[in-house]
C-alpha atoms as a PDB file:
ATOM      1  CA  UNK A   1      11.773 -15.780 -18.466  1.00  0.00           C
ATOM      2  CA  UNK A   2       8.206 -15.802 -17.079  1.00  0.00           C
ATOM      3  CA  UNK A   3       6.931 -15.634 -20.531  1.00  0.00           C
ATOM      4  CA  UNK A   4       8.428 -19.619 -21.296  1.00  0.00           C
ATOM      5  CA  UNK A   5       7.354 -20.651 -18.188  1.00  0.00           C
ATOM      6  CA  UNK A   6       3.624 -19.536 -18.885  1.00  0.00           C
ATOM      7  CA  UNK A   7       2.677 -21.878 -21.182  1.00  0.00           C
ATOM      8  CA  UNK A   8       4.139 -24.574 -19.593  1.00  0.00           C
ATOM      9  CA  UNK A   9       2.582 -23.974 -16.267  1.00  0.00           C
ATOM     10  CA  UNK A  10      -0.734 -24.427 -18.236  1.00  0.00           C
ATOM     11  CA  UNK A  11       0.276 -27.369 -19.738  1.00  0.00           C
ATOM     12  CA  UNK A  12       0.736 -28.642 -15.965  1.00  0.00           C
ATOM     13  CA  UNK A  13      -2.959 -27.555 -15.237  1.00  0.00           C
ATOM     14  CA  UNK A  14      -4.696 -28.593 -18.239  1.00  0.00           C
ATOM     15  CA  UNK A  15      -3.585 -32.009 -18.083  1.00  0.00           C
ATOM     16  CA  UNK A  16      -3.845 -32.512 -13.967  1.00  0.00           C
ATOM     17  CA  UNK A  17      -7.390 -31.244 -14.111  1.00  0.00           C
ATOM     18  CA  UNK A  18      -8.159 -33.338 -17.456  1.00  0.00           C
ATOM     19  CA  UNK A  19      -6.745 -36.672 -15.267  1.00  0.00           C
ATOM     20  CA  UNK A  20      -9.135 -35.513 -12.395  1.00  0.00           C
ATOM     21  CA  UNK A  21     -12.118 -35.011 -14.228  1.00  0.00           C
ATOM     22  CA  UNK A  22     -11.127 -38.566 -16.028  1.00  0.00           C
ATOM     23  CA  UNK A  23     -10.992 -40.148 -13.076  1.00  0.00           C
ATOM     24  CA  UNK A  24     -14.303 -38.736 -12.171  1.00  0.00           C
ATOM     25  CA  UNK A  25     -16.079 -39.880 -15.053  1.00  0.00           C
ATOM     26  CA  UNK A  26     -14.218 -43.190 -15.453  1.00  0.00           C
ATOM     27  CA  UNK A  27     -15.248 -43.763 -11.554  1.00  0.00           C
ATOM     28  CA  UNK A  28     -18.773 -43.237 -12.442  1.00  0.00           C
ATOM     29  CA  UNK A  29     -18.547 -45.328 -15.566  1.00  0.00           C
ATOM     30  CA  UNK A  30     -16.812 -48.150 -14.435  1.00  0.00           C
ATOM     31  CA  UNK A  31     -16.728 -48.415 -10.700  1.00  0.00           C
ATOM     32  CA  UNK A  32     -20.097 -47.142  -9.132  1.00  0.00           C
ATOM     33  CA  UNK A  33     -22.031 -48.392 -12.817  1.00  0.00           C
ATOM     34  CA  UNK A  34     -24.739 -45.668 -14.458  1.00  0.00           C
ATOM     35  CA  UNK A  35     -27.341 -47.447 -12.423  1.00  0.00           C
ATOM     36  CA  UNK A  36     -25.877 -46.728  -9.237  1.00  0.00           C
ATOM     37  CA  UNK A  37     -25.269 -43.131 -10.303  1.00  0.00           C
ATOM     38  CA  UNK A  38     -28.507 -42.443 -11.751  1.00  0.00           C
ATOM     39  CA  UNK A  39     -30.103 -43.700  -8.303  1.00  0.00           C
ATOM     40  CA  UNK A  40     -28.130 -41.647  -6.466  1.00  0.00           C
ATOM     41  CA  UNK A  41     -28.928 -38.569  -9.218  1.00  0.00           C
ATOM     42  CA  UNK A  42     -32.598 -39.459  -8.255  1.00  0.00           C
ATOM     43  CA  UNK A  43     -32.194 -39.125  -4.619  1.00  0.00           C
ATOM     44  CA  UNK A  44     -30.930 -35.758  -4.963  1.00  0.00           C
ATOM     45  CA  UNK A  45     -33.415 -34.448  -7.050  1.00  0.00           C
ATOM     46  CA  UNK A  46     -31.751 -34.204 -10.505  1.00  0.00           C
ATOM     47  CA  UNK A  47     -33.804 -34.074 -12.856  1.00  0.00           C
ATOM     48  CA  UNK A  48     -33.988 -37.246 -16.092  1.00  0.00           C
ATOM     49  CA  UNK A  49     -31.435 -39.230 -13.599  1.00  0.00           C
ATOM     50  CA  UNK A  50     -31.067 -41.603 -16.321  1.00  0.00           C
ATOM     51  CA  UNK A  51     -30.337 -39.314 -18.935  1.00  0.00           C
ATOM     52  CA  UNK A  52     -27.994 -37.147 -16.821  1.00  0.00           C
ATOM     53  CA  UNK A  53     -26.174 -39.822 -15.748  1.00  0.00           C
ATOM     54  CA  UNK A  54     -24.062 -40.807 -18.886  1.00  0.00           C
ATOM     55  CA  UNK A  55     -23.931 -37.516 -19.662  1.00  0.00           C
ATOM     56  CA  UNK A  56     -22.195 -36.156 -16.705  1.00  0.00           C
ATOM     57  CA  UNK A  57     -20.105 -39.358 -16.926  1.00  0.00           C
ATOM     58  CA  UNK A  58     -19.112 -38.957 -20.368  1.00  0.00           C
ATOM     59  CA  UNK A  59     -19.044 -35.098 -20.295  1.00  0.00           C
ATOM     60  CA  UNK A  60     -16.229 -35.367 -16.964  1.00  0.00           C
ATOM     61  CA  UNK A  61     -14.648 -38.144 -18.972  1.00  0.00           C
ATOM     62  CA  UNK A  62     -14.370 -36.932 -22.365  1.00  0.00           C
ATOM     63  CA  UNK A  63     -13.810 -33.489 -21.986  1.00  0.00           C
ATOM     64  CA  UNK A  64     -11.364 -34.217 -19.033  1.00  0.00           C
ATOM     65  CA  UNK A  65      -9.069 -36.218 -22.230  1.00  0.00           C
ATOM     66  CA  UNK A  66      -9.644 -33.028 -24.147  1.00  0.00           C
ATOM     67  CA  UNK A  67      -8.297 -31.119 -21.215  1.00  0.00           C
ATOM     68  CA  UNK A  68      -5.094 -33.541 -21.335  1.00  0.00           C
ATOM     69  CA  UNK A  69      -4.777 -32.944 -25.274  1.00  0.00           C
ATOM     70  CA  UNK A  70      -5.717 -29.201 -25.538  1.00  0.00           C
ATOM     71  CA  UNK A  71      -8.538 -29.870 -27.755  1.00  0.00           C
ATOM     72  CA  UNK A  72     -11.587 -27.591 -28.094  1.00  0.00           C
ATOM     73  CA  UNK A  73     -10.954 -25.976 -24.983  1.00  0.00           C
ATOM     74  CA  UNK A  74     -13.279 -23.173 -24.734  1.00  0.00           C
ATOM     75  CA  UNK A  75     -16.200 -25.633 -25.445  1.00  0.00           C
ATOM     76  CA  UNK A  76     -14.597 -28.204 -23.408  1.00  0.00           C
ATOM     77  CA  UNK A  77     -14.226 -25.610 -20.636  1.00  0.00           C
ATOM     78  CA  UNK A  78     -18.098 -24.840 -20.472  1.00  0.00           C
ATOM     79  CA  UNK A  79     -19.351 -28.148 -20.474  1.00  0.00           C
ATOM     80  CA  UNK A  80     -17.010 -29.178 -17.282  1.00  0.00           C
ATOM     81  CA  UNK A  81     -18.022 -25.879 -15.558  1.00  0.00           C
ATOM     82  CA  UNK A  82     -21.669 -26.571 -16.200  1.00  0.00           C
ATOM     83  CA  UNK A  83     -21.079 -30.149 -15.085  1.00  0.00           C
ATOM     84  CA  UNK A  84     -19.433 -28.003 -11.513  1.00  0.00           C
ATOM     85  CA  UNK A  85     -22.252 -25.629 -11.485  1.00  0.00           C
ATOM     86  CA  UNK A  86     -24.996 -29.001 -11.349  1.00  0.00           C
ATOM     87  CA  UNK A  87     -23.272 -30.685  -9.074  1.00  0.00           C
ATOM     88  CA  UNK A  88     -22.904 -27.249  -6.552  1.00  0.00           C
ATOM     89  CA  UNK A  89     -26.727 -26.719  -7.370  1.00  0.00           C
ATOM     90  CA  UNK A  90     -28.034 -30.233  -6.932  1.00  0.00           C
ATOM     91  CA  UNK A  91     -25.610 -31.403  -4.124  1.00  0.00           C
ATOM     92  CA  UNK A  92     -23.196 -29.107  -2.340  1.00  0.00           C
ATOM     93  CA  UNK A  93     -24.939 -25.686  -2.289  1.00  0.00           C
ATOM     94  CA  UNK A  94     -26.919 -25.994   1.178  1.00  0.00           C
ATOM     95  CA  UNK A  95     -23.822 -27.899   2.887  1.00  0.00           C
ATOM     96  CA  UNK A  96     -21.753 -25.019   3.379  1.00  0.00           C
ATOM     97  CA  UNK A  97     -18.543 -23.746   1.875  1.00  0.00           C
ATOM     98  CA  UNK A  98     -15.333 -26.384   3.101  1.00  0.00           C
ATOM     99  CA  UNK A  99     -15.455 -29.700   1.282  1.00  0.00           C
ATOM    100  CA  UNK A 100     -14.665 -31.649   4.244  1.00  0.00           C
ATOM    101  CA  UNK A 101     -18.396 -31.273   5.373  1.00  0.00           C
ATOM    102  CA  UNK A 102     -19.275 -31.649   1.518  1.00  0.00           C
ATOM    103  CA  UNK A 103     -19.760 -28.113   0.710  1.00  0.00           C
ATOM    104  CA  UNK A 104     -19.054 -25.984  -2.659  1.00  0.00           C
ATOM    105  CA  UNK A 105     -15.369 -25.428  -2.025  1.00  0.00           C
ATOM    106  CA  UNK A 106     -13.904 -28.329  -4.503  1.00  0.00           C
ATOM    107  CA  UNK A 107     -16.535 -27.897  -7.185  1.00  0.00           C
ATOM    108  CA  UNK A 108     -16.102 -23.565  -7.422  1.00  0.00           C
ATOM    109  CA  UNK A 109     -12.059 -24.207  -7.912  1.00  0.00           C
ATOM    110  CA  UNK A 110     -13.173 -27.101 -10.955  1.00  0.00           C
ATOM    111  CA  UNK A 111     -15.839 -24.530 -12.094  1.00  0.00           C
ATOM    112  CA  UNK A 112     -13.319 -21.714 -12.224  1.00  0.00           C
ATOM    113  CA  UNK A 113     -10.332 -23.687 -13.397  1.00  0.00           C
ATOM    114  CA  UNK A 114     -12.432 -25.543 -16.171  1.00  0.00           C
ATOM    115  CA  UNK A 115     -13.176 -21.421 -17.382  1.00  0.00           C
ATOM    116  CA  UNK A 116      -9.704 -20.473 -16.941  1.00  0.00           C
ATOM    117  CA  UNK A 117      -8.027 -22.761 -18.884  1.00  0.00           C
ATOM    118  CA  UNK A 118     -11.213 -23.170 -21.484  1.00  0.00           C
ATOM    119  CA  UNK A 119     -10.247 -19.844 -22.720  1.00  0.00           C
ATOM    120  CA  UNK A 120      -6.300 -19.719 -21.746  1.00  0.00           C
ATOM    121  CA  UNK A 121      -5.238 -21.259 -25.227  1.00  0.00           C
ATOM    122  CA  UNK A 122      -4.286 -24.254 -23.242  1.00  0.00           C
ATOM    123  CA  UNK A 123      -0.337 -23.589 -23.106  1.00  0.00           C
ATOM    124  CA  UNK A 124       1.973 -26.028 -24.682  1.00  0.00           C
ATOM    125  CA  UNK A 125       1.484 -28.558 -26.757  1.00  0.00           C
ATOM    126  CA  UNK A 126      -2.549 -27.934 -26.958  1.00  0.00           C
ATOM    127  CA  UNK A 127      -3.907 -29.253 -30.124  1.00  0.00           C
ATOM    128  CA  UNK A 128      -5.947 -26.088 -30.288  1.00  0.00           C
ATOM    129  CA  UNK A 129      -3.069 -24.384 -31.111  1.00  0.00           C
ATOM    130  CA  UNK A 130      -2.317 -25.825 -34.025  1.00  0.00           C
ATOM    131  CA  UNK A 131      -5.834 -24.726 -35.495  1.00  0.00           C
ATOM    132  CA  UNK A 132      -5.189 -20.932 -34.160  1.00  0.00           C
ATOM    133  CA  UNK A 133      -2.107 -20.938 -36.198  1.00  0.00           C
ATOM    134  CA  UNK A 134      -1.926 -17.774 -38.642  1.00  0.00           C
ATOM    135  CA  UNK A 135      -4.148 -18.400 -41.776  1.00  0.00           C
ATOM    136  CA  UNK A 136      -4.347 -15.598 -43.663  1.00  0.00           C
ATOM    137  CA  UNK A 137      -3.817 -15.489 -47.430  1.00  0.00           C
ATOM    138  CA  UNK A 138      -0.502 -13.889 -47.384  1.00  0.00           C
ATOM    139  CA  UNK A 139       0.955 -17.183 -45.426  1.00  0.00           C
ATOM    140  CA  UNK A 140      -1.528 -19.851 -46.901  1.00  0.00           C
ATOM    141  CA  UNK A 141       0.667 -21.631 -49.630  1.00  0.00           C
ATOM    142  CA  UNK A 142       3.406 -19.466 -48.686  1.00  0.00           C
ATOM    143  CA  UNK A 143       6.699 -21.890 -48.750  1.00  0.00           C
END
């Protein structure tokens, strides 16, 4: 029985940590404006603010939807925990470990999540399993 609920349960993950990291991105996109968040990416130090900017917009948005779809997941994966690992160097890394004083604590469970599921096979209905499916020439053209 636990084997049918595995996939499932990573279906449940993939997608509520794809809407989070789309929300993310869409709030930096849309609500706060690249201006605002490349200001703010200056006052903390990050390097090319304007460059990294879109980029960690885009990147939380974009992969975050490939998260929801189960599309290139390990790659997809590794960007978002990248994305984490910035934001715990640039911003959370000297303010302690619980979030509520806006230490590491939220980004390490997105950085180890975004690994976790990047190379779980993404459960059901990823779209990455449909390119894993078996291709070898016995079963290629096979009816």
């Amino acid at each position: 029985m636990l084997e049918r609920i595995g996939p499932y349960t990573l279906l449940l993950a993939r997608v509520v940590i794809g809407i989070v990291f789309i929300a993310h991105g869409l709030q930096k996109l849309l609500s706060t404006g690249l201006g605002k968040v490349a200001d703010g990416f200056a006052e903390l130090g990050i390097p090319l603010p304007s460059v990294a900017a879109p980029l960690v917009a885009g990147s939380e948005a974009l992969c975050g939807l490939a998260f929801v779809l189960g599309a290139a997941l390990p790659v997809t994966g590794v960007i978002l925990a990248l994305n984490m690992a910035g934001a715990y160097l640039f911003v959370h890394a000297d303010k302690g470990f619980f979030s509520q004083q806006g230490g590491f604590e939220y980004v390490l469970v997105l950085f180890a999540i975004s690994l976790a599921i990047g190379f779980s096979g993404g459960g059901a209905l990823a779209l990455d399993s449909l390119w894993r499916r078996d291709r070898s020439p016995a079963t290629v053209g096979a009816t």
